[in-house]
């Protein structure tokens, strides 16, 4: 039997989980291929018996590029399917969005895997909060491998069920405000470049996971029309030359509220960080500080 695992990953957390799921499948005797769904070549599912798809959670929902990838898939009614999601704080009902799109392709999802992943969301990091910074841990990756083994053995979804939690009103509001439609029609057009600060280093061009940024005739970055609003360009700019709607005064109260909730949640591991030249520097372990107090 053969399995194809398609994944979207920016900081390699989802890729790490995908690799370990693949290892488990291989140990179960399944010939497994990994595919970065942002690659230019669309995969051919002909000859595959199992299909898996994995993604991080953005804004408590599924990234646009993952949804668009699923919409291009052929009929999945005769292919066993599984899914895996990573989130830095809360996934809420993000899996429902993924499930809805997979079911539309004829899929019956036989297993769900969930893991925490280091949360590089710029809004939180800018305020000094880095949730789930050590994830996925070895325990997370070992569970991913076991999940892969079980999927290879045709285990039912009763062992790896879907987990969906209704989001509180504030998070539901964020899902609406940061919906795929809003990202396409508004947020992807909100990026601004300070040419006086820009050193034309191409960090943003090389780091865009969906190849949405290119260089203009002068060597400055320019944004095209397939942005997923991951904010990797803004976060990693060594000179702070890029800004977007994420740093607007309108966004600030919502982001501060989310960070306050995260800091009060004992179930979430977090560290205090600062941003220096497009990189995160850990200042102190917030969990340890809370324990000492």
Short mmCIF file of N, CA and C in Angstrom, two decimals, residues 60 89-96 163-167:
data_model
loop_
_atom_site.label_atom_id
_atom_site.label_comp_id
_atom_site.label_asym_id
_atom_site.label_seq_id
_atom_site.Cartn_x
_atom_site.Cartn_y
_atom_site.Cartn_z
N UNK A 60 -7.07 30.67 14.39
CA UNK A 60 -8.08 29.72 14.85
C UNK A 60 -8.85 29.09 13.70
N UNK A 89 -1.66 28.00 20.53
CA UNK A 89 -2.45 28.31 21.72
C UNK A 89 -3.75 27.51 21.70
N UNK A 90 -4.69 27.91 20.83
CA UNK A 90 -5.99 27.26 20.78
C UNK A 90 -6.40 26.96 19.34
N UNK A 91 -6.86 25.74 19.12
CA UNK A 91 -7.33 25.35 17.78
C UNK A 91 -8.83 25.58 17.65
N UNK A 92 -9.53 25.50 18.80
CA UNK A 92 -10.99 25.61 18.82
C UNK A 92 -11.61 24.66 17.79
N UNK A 93 -12.39 25.18 16.84
CA UNK A 93 -13.07 24.32 15.87
C UNK A 93 -12.43 24.39 14.49
N UNK A 94 -11.13 24.68 14.44
CA UNK A 94 -10.44 24.79 13.15
C UNK A 94 -10.56 23.50 12.34
N UNK A 95 -10.55 22.36 13.03
CA UNK A 95 -10.66 21.09 12.33
C UNK A 95 -11.96 20.95 11.56
N UNK A 96 -13.02 21.61 12.03
CA UNK A 96 -14.30 21.55 11.32
C UNK A 96 -14.18 22.12 9.92
N UNK A 163 -11.35 16.41 17.55
CA UNK A 163 -11.59 17.25 18.72
C UNK A 163 -12.00 18.63 18.24
N UNK A 164 -13.18 19.04 18.63
CA UNK A 164 -13.68 20.36 18.21
C UNK A 164 -14.30 21.06 19.41
N UNK A 165 -13.87 22.29 19.65
CA UNK A 165 -14.41 23.08 20.76
C UNK A 165 -14.99 24.38 20.22
N UNK A 166 -16.18 24.70 20.65
CA UNK A 166 -16.82 25.94 20.21
C UNK A 166 -16.03 27.13 20.75
N UNK A 167 -15.60 28.03 19.88
CA UNK A 167 -14.80 29.17 20.36
C UNK A 167 -15.64 30.18 21.12
#
